mmCIF file of C-alpha atoms in Angstrom:
data_model
loop_
_atom_site.group_PDB
_atom_site.id
_atom_site.type_symbol
_atom_site.label_atom_id
_atom_site.label_comp_id
_atom_site.label_asym_id
_atom_site.label_seq_id
_atom_site.Cartn_x
_atom_site.Cartn_y
_atom_site.Cartn_z
ATOM 1 C CA MET B 1 3.318 -13.077 19.519
ATOM 2 C CA PRO B 2 4.427 -16.612 20.507
ATOM 3 C CA ASP B 3 7.406 -18.471 18.851
ATOM 4 C CA PRO B 4 6.674 -20.568 16.100
ATOM 5 C CA ALA B 5 8.073 -23.510 17.832
ATOM 6 C CA LEU B 6 4.394 -23.199 19.910
ATOM 7 C CA ALA B 7 3.018 -25.233 16.956
ATOM 8 C CA THR B 8 5.667 -27.803 17.174
ATOM 9 C CA ALA B 9 5.821 -28.215 21.183
ATOM 10 C CA ALA B 10 2.141 -28.767 21.090
ATOM 11 C CA LEU B 11 1.935 -31.254 18.304
ATOM 12 C CA ASN B 12 4.687 -33.450 20.296
ATOM 13 C CA GLN B 13 2.580 -33.035 23.530
ATOM 14 C CA LEU B 14 -0.209 -34.488 21.558
ATOM 15 C CA LYS B 15 1.741 -37.085 19.978
ATOM 16 C CA LEU B 16 3.017 -37.771 23.514
ATOM 17 C CA ALA B 17 -0.770 -38.422 24.524
ATOM 18 C CA ALA B 18 -1.400 -40.646 21.550
ATOM 19 C CA LYS B 19 1.041 -42.998 22.361
ATOM 20 C CA SER B 20 -1.393 -44.225 25.684
ATOM 21 C CA ALA B 21 -4.486 -42.769 23.831
ATOM 22 C CA PRO B 22 -4.127 -43.897 19.959
ATOM 23 C CA GLY B 23 -7.307 -42.283 19.079
ATOM 24 C CA ILE B 24 -6.024 -38.594 19.825
ATOM 25 C CA ILE B 25 -3.782 -39.332 16.925
ATOM 26 C CA VAL B 26 -6.630 -38.214 14.607
ATOM 27 C CA GLY B 27 -6.637 -34.647 16.415
ATOM 28 C CA VAL B 28 -2.862 -34.602 15.654
ATOM 29 C CA ALA B 29 -3.616 -34.946 12.155
ATOM 30 C CA ILE B 30 -6.352 -32.190 12.356
ATOM 31 C CA ALA B 31 -4.241 -29.825 14.202
ATOM 32 C CA THR B 32 -1.278 -30.592 11.381
ATOM 33 C CA THR B 33 -3.534 -28.741 8.445
ATOM 34 C CA ALA B 34 -3.463 -25.544 10.676
ATOM 35 C CA LEU B 35 0.580 -25.085 10.756
ATOM 36 C CA ALA B 36 1.635 -21.392 9.093
ATOM 37 C CA ASN B 37 4.368 -19.360 8.196
ATOM 38 C CA TRP B 38 4.629 -16.983 11.135
ATOM 39 C CA PRO B 39 7.752 -15.611 10.163
ATOM 40 C CA GLY B 40 7.041 -15.067 6.623
ATOM 41 C CA MET B 41 3.252 -13.374 7.751
ATOM 42 C CA GLY B 42 5.298 -11.029 9.933
ATOM 43 C CA GLU B 43 7.421 -10.066 6.847
ATOM 44 C CA ALA B 44 4.751 -9.252 4.772
ATOM 45 C CA LYS B 45 2.910 -7.152 7.320
ATOM 46 C CA SER B 46 6.386 -5.182 7.638
ATOM 47 C CA ASN B 47 6.647 -5.069 3.725
ATOM 48 C CA TRP B 48 3.125 -3.724 3.470
ATOM 49 C CA ASN B 49 3.779 -1.171 6.224
ATOM 50 C CA SER B 50 6.697 0.180 4.454
ATOM 51 C CA LEU B 51 4.681 0.400 1.533
ATOM 52 C CA ALA B 52 2.209 2.294 3.238
ATOM 53 C CA LYS B 53 4.640 4.970 4.886
ATOM 54 C CA ALA B 54 6.364 5.899 1.668
ATOM 55 C CA LEU B 55 3.326 6.271 -0.257
ATOM 56 C CA GLU B 56 1.828 8.251 2.568
ATOM 57 C CA VAL B 57 5.147 10.469 3.526
ATOM 58 C CA GLU B 58 7.800 10.054 0.956
ATOM 59 C CA TYR B 59 6.474 10.229 -2.023
ATOM 60 C CA PRO B 60 4.089 13.266 -1.287
ATOM 61 C CA SER B 61 7.168 15.088 -0.073
ATOM 62 C CA LEU B 62 8.822 14.440 -3.317
ATOM 63 C CA ILE B 63 5.594 15.600 -5.229
ATOM 64 C CA GLY B 64 5.530 18.968 -2.753
ATOM 65 C CA ASN B 65 9.201 19.500 -3.352
ATOM 66 C CA ALA B 66 8.767 19.644 -6.773
ATOM 67 C CA VAL B 67 6.126 21.803 -7.180
ATOM 68 C CA PHE B 68 8.022 24.152 -4.962
ATOM 69 C CA LEU B 69 10.856 24.107 -6.889
ATOM 70 C CA SER B 70 9.263 24.735 -10.139
ATOM 71 C CA ARG B 71 7.270 27.501 -8.908
ATOM 72 C CA ALA B 72 8.600 30.198 -11.552
ATOM 73 C CA GLY B 73 8.645 30.489 -15.335
ATOM 74 C CA TRP B 74 4.870 29.506 -15.847
ATOM 75 C CA VAL B 75 2.050 30.771 -17.710
ATOM 76 C CA ALA B 76 -0.704 31.092 -15.349
ATOM 77 C CA ASP B 77 -2.935 28.537 -17.135
ATOM 78 C CA ASP B 78 -0.407 25.972 -17.014
ATOM 79 C CA ARG B 79 0.805 26.633 -13.728
ATOM 80 C CA GLU B 80 -2.929 25.904 -12.386
ATOM 81 C CA ALA B 81 -3.074 22.864 -14.492
ATOM 82 C CA PHE B 82 -0.048 21.660 -13.198
ATOM 83 C CA LEU B 83 -0.897 22.088 -9.277
ATOM 84 C CA ASN B 84 -4.449 20.500 -9.872
ATOM 85 C CA ALA B 85 -2.576 17.637 -11.228
ATOM 86 C CA ALA B 86 -0.283 17.454 -8.362
ATOM 87 C CA ALA B 87 -2.826 17.444 -5.790
ATOM 88 C CA LEU B 88 -4.961 14.944 -7.428
ATOM 89 C CA PHE B 89 -1.984 12.596 -7.692
ATOM 90 C CA THR B 90 -1.636 13.175 -4.059
ATOM 91 C CA GLY B 91 -4.354 12.297 -3.412
ATOM 92 C CA ASP B 92 -4.662 9.236 -5.102
ATOM 93 C CA LEU B 93 -1.137 8.136 -3.356
ATOM 94 C CA GLN B 94 -2.787 9.076 0.089
ATOM 95 C CA LYS B 95 -5.993 6.106 -0.918
ATOM 96 C CA LEU B 96 -3.491 3.780 -2.220
ATOM 97 C CA SER B 97 -1.517 4.244 1.309
ATOM 98 C CA GLY B 98 -4.617 3.765 2.997
ATOM 99 C CA LEU B 99 -5.599 0.604 0.962
ATOM 100 C CA CYS B 100 -2.015 -0.536 2.016
ATOM 101 C CA TYR B 101 -2.306 -0.423 5.805
ATOM 102 C CA ASN B 102 -5.717 -1.961 5.084
ATOM 103 C CA MET B 103 -3.844 -5.244 3.834
ATOM 104 C CA GLU B 104 -1.123 -4.722 6.607
ATOM 105 C CA GLY B 105 -4.226 -4.978 9.090
ATOM 106 C CA GLN B 106 -5.540 -7.796 7.538
ATOM 107 C CA VAL B 107 -2.373 -9.735 7.323
ATOM 108 C CA ASP B 108 -1.860 -8.946 11.326
ATOM 109 C CA GLN B 109 -5.216 -10.241 11.812
ATOM 110 C CA VAL B 110 -4.484 -13.541 10.079
ATOM 111 C CA ARG B 111 -1.144 -14.050 11.970
ATOM 112 C CA ASP B 112 -3.166 -13.230 15.574
ATOM 113 C CA ALA B 113 -5.519 -15.676 14.781
ATOM 114 C CA TYR B 114 -2.943 -18.460 14.122
ATOM 115 C CA ALA B 115 -1.247 -17.446 17.130
ATOM 116 C CA ILE B 116 -4.211 -17.944 19.155
ATOM 117 C CA TYR B 117 -5.098 -21.107 17.922
ATOM 118 C CA TRP B 118 -1.812 -22.668 18.360
ATOM 119 C CA LEU B 119 -1.802 -21.022 22.198
ATOM 120 C CA GLU B 120 -4.998 -22.744 22.740
ATOM 121 C CA ILE B 121 -4.053 -26.156 21.227
ATOM 122 C CA GLY B 122 -0.851 -26.117 23.521
ATOM 123 C CA ALA B 123 -2.760 -25.287 26.650
ATOM 124 C CA LEU B 124 -5.245 -28.333 25.742
ATOM 125 C CA ALA B 125 -2.531 -30.501 25.013
ATOM 126 C CA VAL B 126 -1.046 -29.993 28.680
ATOM 127 C CA VAL B 127 -4.286 -30.905 29.863
ATOM 128 C CA VAL B 128 -4.445 -33.859 28.073
ATOM 129 C CA ILE B 129 -1.612 -35.275 29.241
ATOM 130 C CA GLY B 130 -2.239 -34.894 32.695
ATOM 131 C CA TYR B 131 -5.735 -36.599 32.339
ATOM 132 C CA VAL B 132 -3.846 -39.586 30.330
ATOM 133 C CA VAL B 133 -1.473 -39.866 33.141
ATOM 134 C CA ALA B 134 -4.344 -39.948 35.583
ATOM 135 C CA CYS B 135 -6.032 -42.389 33.338
ATOM 136 C CA MET B 136 -3.271 -44.800 32.996
ATOM 137 C CA ALA B 137 -3.028 -44.757 36.366
ATOM 138 C CA MET B 138 -6.316 -45.614 37.155
ATOM 139 C CA MET B 139 -5.786 -48.629 34.557
ATOM 140 C CA MET B 140 -3.087 -50.363 36.641
ATOM 141 C CA THR B 141 -5.339 -50.605 39.555
ATOM 142 C CA PRO B 142 -7.180 -53.453 39.220
ATOM 143 C CA HIS B 143 -10.414 -52.283 40.484
ATOM 144 C CA LEU B 144 -10.358 -49.202 38.745
ATOM 145 C CA ARG B 145 -9.170 -50.445 35.066
ATOM 146 C CA ALA B 146 -12.830 -50.441 33.497
ATOM 147 C CA SER B 147 -13.286 -47.221 34.693
ATOM 148 C CA GLY B 148 -9.819 -45.898 33.523
ATOM 149 C CA THR B 149 -10.737 -47.169 29.964
ATOM 150 C CA VAL B 150 -13.848 -45.613 29.893
ATOM 151 C CA MET B 151 -12.394 -42.191 31.006
ATOM 152 C CA LEU B 152 -9.467 -42.396 28.179
ATOM 153 C CA ASN B 153 -11.904 -43.251 25.851
ATOM 154 C CA ARG B 154 -14.202 -40.015 26.409
ATOM 155 C CA LEU B 155 -10.603 -38.247 26.792
ATOM 156 C CA THR B 156 -10.026 -39.276 23.439
ATOM 157 C CA ALA B 157 -13.323 -38.229 21.917
ATOM 158 C CA ALA B 158 -13.447 -34.935 23.618
ATOM 159 C CA THR B 159 -9.847 -34.039 22.770
ATOM 160 C CA ASN B 160 -10.412 -34.848 19.033
ATOM 161 C CA TYR B 161 -13.651 -33.113 19.164
ATOM 162 C CA MET B 162 -12.219 -29.841 20.801
ATOM 163 C CA ILE B 163 -9.154 -29.910 18.279
ATOM 164 C CA ALA B 164 -11.671 -30.222 15.296
ATOM 165 C CA LYS B 165 -14.001 -27.690 16.632
ATOM 166 C CA LYS B 166 -10.926 -25.066 17.425
ATOM 167 C CA THR B 167 -9.721 -25.548 13.951
ATOM 168 C CA GLY B 168 -12.992 -25.137 12.332
ATOM 169 C CA PHE B 169 -13.212 -21.989 14.014
ATOM 170 C CA LEU B 170 -10.052 -21.190 12.478
ATOM 171 C CA PHE B 171 -10.831 -21.762 8.956
ATOM 172 C CA SER B 172 -14.098 -20.095 9.055
ATOM 173 C CA PHE B 173 -12.037 -16.918 9.952
ATOM 174 C CA LEU B 174 -9.693 -18.005 7.706
ATOM 175 C CA GLY B 175 -12.338 -17.736 4.611
ATOM 176 C CA VAL B 176 -13.839 -14.377 5.876
ATOM 177 C CA ALA B 177 -9.944 -13.003 6.043
ATOM 178 C CA ALA B 178 -9.299 -14.499 2.328
ATOM 179 C CA ALA B 179 -12.521 -13.005 1.014
ATOM 180 C CA THR B 180 -11.249 -9.586 2.189
ATOM 181 C CA LEU B 181 -8.159 -9.828 1.034
ATOM 182 C CA GLY B 182 -8.902 -10.704 -2.514
ATOM 183 C CA THR B 183 -11.354 -7.666 -2.522
ATOM 184 C CA SER B 184 -8.475 -5.699 -1.174
ATOM 185 C CA SER B 185 -6.133 -7.293 -3.844
ATOM 186 C CA GLN B 186 -8.580 -6.572 -6.667
ATOM 187 C CA SER B 187 -9.035 -2.649 -5.513
ATOM 188 C CA LEU B 188 -5.415 -2.696 -5.648
ATOM 189 C CA GLY B 189 -5.087 -4.619 -9.459
ATOM 190 C CA GLN B 190 -7.808 -1.879 -10.444
ATOM 191 C CA LEU B 191 -5.164 0.838 -9.794
ATOM 192 C CA PHE B 192 -3.244 -0.461 -12.796
ATOM 193 C CA THR B 193 -6.364 -0.858 -15.574
ATOM 194 C CA VAL B 194 -7.940 2.422 -14.827
ATOM 195 C CA GLN B 195 -9.221 4.024 -18.198
ATOM 196 C CA PRO B 196 -11.188 7.168 -18.500
ATOM 197 C CA THR B 197 -14.964 5.924 -20.016
ATOM 198 C CA GLN B 198 -18.346 7.888 -21.230
ATOM 199 C CA SER B 199 -17.987 11.287 -20.466
ATOM 200 C CA ALA B 200 -14.332 11.287 -19.100
ATOM 201 C CA ALA B 201 -12.962 9.618 -22.258
ATOM 202 C CA ILE B 202 -10.968 11.227 -24.641
ATOM 203 C CA ASP B 203 -11.574 11.262 -28.385
ATOM 204 C CA PHE B 204 -7.900 11.814 -29.733
ATOM 205 C CA GLU B 205 -9.543 12.326 -33.214
ATOM 206 C CA ARG B 206 -11.701 15.334 -32.051
ATOM 207 C CA ALA B 207 -9.090 16.692 -29.764
ATOM 208 C CA VAL B 208 -8.139 20.419 -30.530
ATOM 209 C CA ILE B 209 -5.413 22.473 -29.104
ATOM 210 C CA SER B 210 -6.285 25.902 -28.386
ATOM 211 C CA THR B 211 -4.062 28.681 -29.763
ATOM 212 C CA ASP B 212 -6.030 31.154 -27.473
ATOM 213 C CA PRO B 213 -3.438 33.504 -25.590
ATOM 214 C CA PRO B 214 -3.049 33.029 -21.960
ATOM 215 C CA SER B 215 -5.191 34.819 -19.225
ATOM 216 C CA ASN B 216 -2.471 36.117 -17.599
ATOM 217 C CA TYR B 217 1.371 35.875 -17.748
ATOM 218 C CA ILE B 218 3.683 35.192 -14.518
ATOM 219 C CA ALA B 219 6.916 36.755 -14.854
ATOM 220 C CA PRO B 220 9.798 34.450 -14.161
ATOM 221 C CA MET B 221 11.589 35.059 -10.931
ATOM 222 C CA ARG B 222 15.063 34.638 -12.660
ATOM 223 C CA GLU B 223 17.386 37.028 -14.345
ATOM 224 C CA LEU B 224 17.285 36.543 -18.007
ATOM 225 C CA PRO B 225 19.858 38.684 -20.284
ATOM 226 C CA ALA B 226 18.511 41.146 -21.887
ATOM 227 C CA PRO B 227 17.247 40.967 -25.646
ATOM 228 C CA PRO B 228 19.793 42.395 -28.271
ATOM 229 C CA GLN B 229 18.679 46.043 -29.442
ATOM 230 C CA PRO B 230 18.767 47.002 -33.040
ATOM 231 C CA GLU B 231 21.686 49.196 -34.091
ATOM 232 C CA GLU B 232 20.772 52.726 -34.954
ATOM 233 C CA GLU B 233 22.283 54.357 -37.933
ATOM 234 C CA ASP B 234 24.343 57.198 -37.731
ATOM 235 C CA PRO B 235 22.331 60.201 -38.332
ATOM 236 C CA GLN B 236 23.492 62.317 -41.689
ATOM 237 C CA PRO B 237 23.535 65.628 -41.903
ATOM 238 C CA PRO B 238 20.761 67.169 -43.880
ATOM 239 C CA GLU B 239 21.582 68.313 -47.604
ATOM 240 C CA GLN B 240 21.624 72.133 -47.931
ATOM 241 C CA SER B 241 19.171 72.896 -50.900
ATOM 242 C CA GLU B 242 20.879 75.236 -53.431
ATOM 243 C CA GLN B 243 19.257 78.366 -53.071
ATOM 244 C CA PRO B 244 19.978 80.802 -56.497
ATOM 245 C CA GLU B 245 22.124 83.616 -56.641
ATOM 246 C CA PRO B 246 20.095 87.184 -55.909
ATOM 247 C CA GLN B 247 19.624 88.921 -59.236
ATOM 248 C CA LYS B 248 20.921 92.147 -59.637
ATOM 249 C CA GLN B 249 18.457 94.932 -60.162
ATOM 250 C CA PRO B 250 19.314 97.527 -62.945
ATOM 251 C CA ARG B 251 20.105 100.817 -62.068
#
C-alpha cells in the first residue's frame, strides 16, 4: 500500500507542469476531488477485522464455557432448551462475524482503489513533466516553436482527459462500493430491530405456563446435605392388661 504522500507528490508534479502548460490546472482540480484518508480507511479495516474475530472465536468460546460450567443441576427439558438457545445464539454470532468480514473486505477494496488511482496519477505526472520539458525545448527553437506550441496544447488536452477518465472510473467503482456498503450496513442495523411476526409472534395475553412434571430429571453432580429426618418417638412398653384372679372352686 503506497504512502498517503504519493497523492501530494503527484499533485505537486502536475502543478509544476501547469506552470508551463496552464491548462493542466484543470486536471489538477479534477484529481484533487479524489483525495482520501488512507490511514483512516486502514484503521476502519482493522476495527472490522478485530470485531469479526471476536464474534467468531472469543464470544462463542465464552458461551461454550458457560454451557460446560452449567452442565449440572438441570431438569432435562430446561437443559435441552438452554442448549438449543446457546446453539442458536452461537450461530447468529457466526453470521454477524461473516458480515463484519464482508465489511472489512469492502473497506479494503475501496482503499485499494484509491491507492491504484494515485499510483496511476503519479506515473502520469512523471510522463507529463518529461513531455512538457520536451515541448518547452522545441518552443525555444525558432523553426520548432509552432510545432512545440501545438504539441503542448495537445499534451494539455490529453492530460486533462486522462485524469478525468481515471477519476470517472474511480467514482464509478466508489458508487458501486457505496451501494454494497449501504446494503451491508442495513443488514447490520436490522439485527437490532428484529421482532417476531406472524406465527413466531408471542401473544402474552394467551401465554400459559405449563405445570406438567418434567419428562426426566437429571441428578445434580454435586454433594448436597442430607435432608433432615423426623425424630423417632421413644417406644413405650405395652400396658399389661389386668387379668381377674382365678376363683376358688368349692370342695
